[in-house]
Coordinates of C-alpha atoms in Angstrom, one line a residue:
M1 CA -95.1 -35.4 67.1
L2 CA -97.0 -32.8 68.0
E3 CA -99.3 -30.4 65.9
I4 CA -101.1 -26.6 66.9
N5 CA -103.1 -25.3 64.5
A6 CA -103.7 -22.1 64.0
T7 CA -107.4 -21.8 64.3
E8 CA -107.1 -22.6 68.5
G9 CA -107.5 -19.7 70.6
V10 CA -104.8 -17.7 71.7
R11 CA -103.1 -16.3 74.4
E12 CA -100.3 -13.2 74.2
G13 CA -96.3 -14.8 74.8
S14 CA -97.8 -18.5 74.1
I15 CA -97.0 -20.5 71.2
F16 CA -101.0 -19.6 69.9
G17 CA -100.0 -16.3 70.4
Q18 CA -97.2 -16.8 68.5
I19 CA -98.8 -18.7 65.0
S20 CA -101.8 -16.4 65.3
T21 CA -99.7 -13.0 65.3
M22 CA -98.2 -13.9 61.7
D23 CA -100.9 -16.3 61.0
H24 CA -100.2 -19.3 60.6
E25 CA -101.4 -22.3 59.4
Q26 CA -99.3 -25.1 61.9
L27 CA -96.4 -25.7 63.5
V28 CA -95.5 -29.3 63.8
V29 CA -93.5 -30.2 67.0
C30 CA -91.4 -33.3 65.8
H31 CA -89.7 -35.6 68.8
D32 CA -88.2 -38.9 68.2
Q33 CA -86.3 -40.2 71.2
A34 CA -84.3 -43.4 69.5
T35 CA -82.2 -40.8 67.8
G36 CA -81.7 -37.5 69.6
L37 CA -83.8 -36.0 67.3
K38 CA -85.3 -32.4 68.1
A39 CA -87.2 -30.1 64.7
L40 CA -90.1 -28.1 64.4
I41 CA -91.9 -27.5 61.0
G42 CA -93.7 -24.2 60.1
I43 CA -96.2 -23.8 57.3
H44 CA -97.1 -20.4 56.8
N45 CA -99.1 -20.5 54.0
T46 CA -100.7 -22.7 51.0
T47 CA -103.0 -20.6 49.0
L48 CA -100.9 -21.0 46.2
G49 CA -98.8 -24.5 46.7
P50 CA -97.3 -26.8 48.7
A51 CA -95.3 -25.1 51.6
L52 CA -91.9 -25.8 50.4
G53 CA -88.5 -24.8 52.4
G54 CA -85.3 -25.4 53.4
T55 CA -84.4 -27.1 56.7
R56 CA -81.7 -25.5 58.5
M57 CA -80.2 -27.6 61.5
W58 CA -79.2 -25.7 64.6
P59 CA -77.9 -25.6 68.3
Y60 CA -80.2 -22.5 69.8
A61 CA -80.3 -21.2 72.5
S62 CA -83.4 -22.1 73.9
E63 CA -86.7 -23.5 72.2
A64 CA -88.5 -20.9 72.2
E65 CA -85.1 -18.8 70.3
A66 CA -85.8 -22.5 67.1
I67 CA -89.5 -21.5 67.6
T68 CA -89.3 -17.4 66.6
D69 CA -87.1 -19.0 63.5
V70 CA -89.0 -21.3 62.2
L71 CA -92.2 -18.9 62.1
R72 CA -90.0 -16.0 60.8
L73 CA -88.3 -18.1 58.5
S74 CA -91.5 -20.1 56.8
R75 CA -93.8 -16.7 57.2
G76 CA -90.7 -14.7 54.7
M77 CA -91.1 -17.9 52.5
T78 CA -94.4 -17.1 51.7
F79 CA -93.0 -14.0 50.6
K80 CA -90.1 -15.5 48.5
N81 CA -92.0 -18.0 47.1
S82 CA -94.7 -15.4 45.6
L83 CA -92.4 -12.7 44.4
A84 CA -90.4 -14.9 42.4
G85 CA -93.9 -16.4 40.2
L86 CA -93.5 -19.7 42.3
N87 CA -97.3 -21.8 42.7
L88 CA -95.8 -22.0 45.9
G89 CA -96.8 -21.6 50.0
G90 CA -94.6 -21.4 52.4
G91 CA -92.8 -23.4 55.3
K92 CA -89.6 -24.0 56.6
A93 CA -88.0 -26.5 59.2
V94 CA -85.3 -26.6 61.8
I95 CA -83.7 -29.0 64.2
I96 CA -82.2 -28.2 67.3
G97 CA -78.8 -29.3 67.9
D98 CA -75.1 -29.5 67.0
P99 CA -74.9 -31.0 63.1
K100 CA -72.6 -33.7 65.0
L101 CA -75.4 -35.6 65.6
K102 CA -76.6 -36.0 61.4
N103 CA -76.1 -39.4 60.7
E104 CA -78.3 -41.6 58.5
A105 CA -80.9 -43.1 61.4
F106 CA -81.8 -39.3 62.5
L107 CA -82.4 -37.9 58.9
R108 CA -84.0 -40.6 58.2
R109 CA -86.8 -40.2 61.0
F110 CA -86.7 -36.8 60.6
G111 CA -88.0 -37.3 57.1
R112 CA -90.4 -39.8 58.8
F113 CA -92.0 -36.6 60.0
V114 CA -92.1 -35.0 57.0
E115 CA -93.6 -37.4 54.6
S116 CA -96.2 -37.5 57.5
L117 CA -97.8 -34.1 56.3
G118 CA -98.8 -35.2 52.8
G119 CA -96.9 -33.1 50.8
R120 CA -97.8 -29.8 52.5
Y121 CA -94.5 -29.5 53.2
V122 CA -91.1 -29.6 50.9
T123 CA -88.4 -29.6 52.7
A124 CA -84.8 -28.9 50.6
E125 CA -80.9 -28.0 52.1
D126 CA -80.8 -24.6 54.1
V127 CA -78.3 -24.1 56.8
N128 CA -75.7 -27.1 57.7
M129 CA -77.9 -29.0 55.4
K130 CA -76.2 -30.7 52.5
T131 CA -77.4 -31.9 49.3
S132 CA -75.9 -35.9 50.9
D133 CA -78.3 -35.0 54.4
M134 CA -81.5 -34.5 51.1
E135 CA -80.5 -38.6 50.0
Y136 CA -81.7 -40.0 53.8
I137 CA -84.9 -37.4 53.7
A138 CA -85.7 -38.8 50.6
M139 CA -85.3 -42.8 51.8
E140 CA -88.4 -41.7 54.0
S141 CA -90.5 -38.9 51.8
R142 CA -90.8 -38.0 48.0
H143 CA -91.5 -34.6 49.6
V144 CA -87.7 -33.8 49.0
T145 CA -86.0 -31.0 46.8
G146 CA -81.8 -29.8 46.4
L147 CA -81.1 -33.4 45.5
P148 CA -77.5 -34.4 43.8
Q149 CA -77.4 -34.2 40.2
I150 CA -76.2 -37.7 40.6
K151 CA -79.2 -38.9 41.9
G152 CA -81.7 -37.1 39.6
G153 CA -81.2 -33.6 41.1
A154 CA -80.6 -30.3 40.4
G155 CA -77.6 -30.2 42.8
D156 CA -76.3 -27.4 44.7
P157 CA -78.7 -24.1 44.9
S158 CA -76.1 -22.5 46.7
P159 CA -74.6 -20.8 43.2
V160 CA -78.3 -20.0 42.1
T161 CA -79.2 -17.8 45.2
A162 CA -75.6 -16.7 44.6
F163 CA -76.9 -15.4 41.2
G164 CA -79.9 -13.9 42.8
V165 CA -78.5 -11.9 45.0
Y166 CA -75.6 -10.2 42.8
M167 CA -78.9 -9.4 40.7
G168 CA -80.9 -8.1 44.0
I169 CA -75.9 -5.9 45.1
K170 CA -76.7 -4.5 41.0
A171 CA -80.4 -3.2 41.4
A172 CA -79.7 -1.7 44.4
A173 CA -76.9 -0.3 43.6
K174 CA -78.4 1.2 40.4
K175 CA -81.0 3.1 42.7
A176 CA -78.7 4.2 45.1
F177 CA -75.6 5.0 43.0
G178 CA -77.2 5.9 39.8
S179 CA -75.5 3.0 37.8
D180 CA -75.6 -1.1 38.7
S181 CA -71.9 -1.1 38.2
L182 CA -69.7 -2.6 40.9
N183 CA -65.9 -1.8 39.8
G184 CA -64.3 -0.4 42.6
K185 CA -66.9 -0.4 44.9
K186 CA -66.5 -1.5 48.7
I187 CA -68.5 -4.5 49.3
G188 CA -68.4 -5.9 52.6
V189 CA -70.1 -9.7 52.9
Q190 CA -70.2 -10.8 56.4
G191 CA -70.6 -14.9 55.7
V192 CA -68.3 -17.1 53.6
G193 CA -70.3 -20.4 53.0
Q194 CA -71.6 -21.6 50.2
V195 CA -74.0 -18.6 48.6
G196 CA -71.2 -16.0 49.9
K197 CA -68.6 -17.7 48.0
Y198 CA -70.5 -17.7 45.3
L199 CA -71.3 -14.1 45.4
I200 CA -67.6 -12.7 46.1
D201 CA -66.1 -15.0 42.2
Y202 CA -69.5 -12.9 40.6
L203 CA -68.5 -9.0 42.7
V204 CA -64.7 -10.1 42.1
K205 CA -65.5 -10.6 38.6
E206 CA -66.7 -6.8 38.5
G207 CA -63.8 -5.3 40.0
A208 CA -65.1 -4.7 43.2
E209 CA -63.2 -4.1 46.7
I210 CA -63.8 -6.7 48.7
L211 CA -63.6 -7.1 52.7
I212 CA -65.0 -10.6 54.1
T213 CA -65.2 -11.8 57.3
D214 CA -67.1 -15.3 59.7
I215 CA -66.5 -16.9 62.2
F216 CA -64.8 -19.7 61.1
E217 CA -61.2 -18.4 60.6
D218 CA -60.1 -21.0 58.3
K219 CA -63.1 -20.4 55.8
L220 CA -61.6 -16.5 55.5
T221 CA -58.0 -18.0 54.9
E222 CA -59.3 -20.1 52.0
I223 CA -61.0 -17.3 50.3
S224 CA -58.5 -14.5 50.6
K225 CA -56.1 -16.2 48.7
A226 CA -58.3 -16.7 45.9
T227 CA -59.7 -13.7 45.2
G228 CA -57.9 -11.1 47.0
A229 CA -60.6 -9.3 49.8
T230 CA -59.6 -8.2 53.1
V231 CA -60.6 -9.8 56.1
V232 CA -61.9 -8.5 58.2
D233 CA -62.7 -8.8 62.2
P234 CA -66.7 -10.5 62.5
N235 CA -66.8 -7.7 65.4
V236 CA -66.2 -4.2 63.8
I237 CA -67.6 -5.3 59.9
Y238 CA -70.4 -3.1 61.5
D239 CA -68.0 0.5 61.5
L240 CA -65.8 -0.1 58.6
P241 CA -66.7 2.9 55.9
M242 CA -68.3 0.6 52.5
D243 CA -70.4 1.5 50.2
I244 CA -72.5 -2.2 50.2
Y245 CA -73.2 -4.0 53.2
A246 CA -74.0 -7.8 52.0
P247 CA -75.3 -9.9 55.0
C248 CA -74.7 -13.3 53.7
A249 CA -74.7 -15.7 57.5
L250 CA -77.4 -16.1 60.5
G251 CA -80.4 -13.0 60.5
A252 CA -81.3 -10.0 62.2
T253 CA -77.7 -8.3 62.1
I254 CA -79.9 -5.2 61.6
N255 CA -80.5 -3.9 64.7
D256 CA -81.0 -1.4 67.4
E257 CA -77.0 -2.2 68.4
T258 CA -75.4 -2.3 64.8
I259 CA -78.0 0.0 62.6
E260 CA -75.9 2.7 64.4
R261 CA -73.1 1.9 63.6
L262 CA -73.7 0.7 59.2
K263 CA -71.7 3.2 57.1
C264 CA -72.9 2.6 54.1
A265 CA -75.3 3.3 51.2
V266 CA -76.6 -0.3 50.4
I267 CA -78.3 -2.6 52.5
A268 CA -77.9 -6.1 50.1
G269 CA -77.8 -9.9 50.7
G270 CA -78.3 -14.0 51.2
A271 CA -78.9 -13.8 54.7
N272 CA -82.9 -14.4 55.8
N273 CA -84.5 -12.2 58.3
Q274 CA -82.0 -9.8 59.1
L275 CA -84.0 -7.0 60.2
K276 CA -84.0 -8.0 63.8
D277 CA -87.4 -6.2 63.9
E278 CA -88.7 -5.3 60.4
A279 CA -91.4 -2.6 60.9
K280 CA -88.5 -0.7 63.7
H281 CA -85.4 -1.2 61.6
G282 CA -87.3 -1.1 58.0
K283 CA -88.4 2.5 58.6
I284 CA -84.6 3.5 60.2
L285 CA -83.0 2.4 57.4
M286 CA -85.0 4.3 55.5
E287 CA -85.5 8.1 57.1
K288 CA -81.1 7.3 56.8
G289 CA -81.2 7.1 53.2
I290 CA -79.5 3.2 53.3
V291 CA -81.6 1.4 50.3
Y292 CA -82.4 -1.9 51.4
A293 CA -83.2 -4.6 49.5
P294 CA -85.2 -6.9 51.3
D295 CA -83.5 -10.3 51.6
F296 CA -87.1 -12.8 50.5
L297 CA -86.9 -11.2 47.3
I298 CA -83.2 -10.8 46.4
N299 CA -81.7 -14.9 47.7
A300 CA -84.8 -16.3 46.0
G301 CA -82.7 -18.2 43.2
G302 CA -82.9 -21.0 45.8
V303 CA -86.2 -21.7 45.6
I304 CA -86.7 -20.8 41.9
N305 CA -84.1 -23.6 41.9
V306 CA -85.1 -26.3 43.7
G307 CA -88.9 -25.0 43.0
A308 CA -88.2 -26.0 39.0
E309 CA -87.0 -29.8 40.3
Y310 CA -89.8 -30.5 42.2
F311 CA -92.3 -29.8 39.9
G312 CA -90.4 -32.0 37.2
D313 CA -89.2 -29.4 34.7
Y314 CA -85.5 -28.5 35.5
H315 CA -83.7 -26.6 32.3
K316 CA -80.5 -24.5 34.7
E317 CA -80.9 -22.0 32.0
T318 CA -84.2 -21.5 32.4
V319 CA -83.6 -21.5 36.5
F320 CA -80.5 -19.3 35.5
S321 CA -82.7 -16.8 33.5
Q322 CA -86.1 -16.4 35.5
T323 CA -83.5 -16.3 39.0
E324 CA -82.5 -13.2 36.6
K325 CA -86.0 -11.5 36.8
I326 CA -84.7 -10.4 40.6
Y327 CA -83.0 -7.4 39.4
D328 CA -86.0 -6.1 37.7
T329 CA -88.2 -6.8 40.7
C330 CA -86.3 -5.9 43.4
L331 CA -86.0 -1.8 41.4
T332 CA -89.5 -2.0 41.0
I333 CA -89.9 -2.3 44.1
L334 CA -87.2 -0.3 45.4
E335 CA -89.1 2.3 43.4
K336 CA -92.6 1.4 45.2
S337 CA -91.1 2.7 48.5
E338 CA -89.5 5.5 47.5
K339 CA -93.3 6.7 46.2
E340 CA -94.9 5.8 48.6
N341 CA -92.8 6.7 51.4
I342 CA -92.7 3.0 52.6
P343 CA -90.1 0.6 53.8
A344 CA -88.4 -1.5 51.5
Q345 CA -89.8 -4.4 53.4
Q346 CA -92.9 -2.9 53.5
A347 CA -93.4 -2.2 50.3
A348 CA -92.2 -5.9 48.5
I349 CA -95.5 -7.4 51.3
E350 CA -97.3 -5.4 50.1
V351 CA -96.5 -7.4 46.1
A352 CA -96.5 -10.5 47.6
K353 CA -99.7 -10.4 49.7
A354 CA -101.3 -9.1 46.9
R355 CA -100.1 -11.8 44.3
I356 CA -101.6 -14.4 47.0
E357 CA -104.6 -12.5 47.3
A358 CA -105.5 -12.2 44.1
I359 CA -104.6 -15.7 42.8
G360 CA -106.7 -17.2 46.8
K361 CA -109.5 -15.4 46.2
V362 CA -108.4 -14.1 49.8
K363 CA -107.9 -11.1 52.0
L364 CA -104.7 -11.6 54.0
P365 CA -104.5 -10.5 57.7
F366 CA -100.4 -11.0 58.0

């Protein structure tokens, strides 16, 4: 295990340069020859508490891409946990490779890396990871949450994440249309994994007209049959007129190429890091008059869920009640954005930072 700390000197374009730019505390490189494990753990800020964030597994095109992803994701978790009112810092882990590589030995080896950090980082499930995977990791580390219910955990956090995203969509609709009713609204859901699937259920119950897309066609067919949602090609989702675009797959779908194609009034979804360049693209959305609900604000239901489990105070009703507050927080952020004429992303970051600075008695550079 290689530990890279932010106290070292920096060089533009270097790993130290990247972690210094976003002010990370630590980047941990994990490698195990026997199992083929290659993983990165990013610890962004621990002012509020241990850095909690899920582990995702993805066949990244390069190690540089994986480093960028873990640094952006862990930074987002700092803001997410702060806005959600949790006493948790921001962290994230990525495992590089095809999810088919996962087995007991592979996951337990990763668990030993997590344990070696002594509680500075707490892991949970994320993209291509399941609650059953957390069981194997928990065999080697105490610092795991999101375990199956039969093992005393809270189970799959996706339903709670989806509920929070739903609350965020309603708040953004209230800002854009003057009413939070989604009846008759055309909503494009990009990505019908666990969060997207549960989100669609909420939207259908409100009478929304749903467009769905995903790179996995079998999922689309199943959900379309169950809900009546219209399947569209992944390459044309950006070109279709709709009221609300809800990205619920991987990040950076709002970029130079897509932002000119979007024909919507609201963007609000469950994916992380939706803005490829948060400063540039957040400003463009504001200039275009598109209401953007920051992803780390509205997809916080999952971390509220696993956070309650980690602290040993899990009550389902309380978790959903706390997640429901995302609606009011989102409206507050959108009002701040309009009043101060700043992008919603910036407004959300400022509020998140203010809480961290007040509790830590520090001035944050990031």
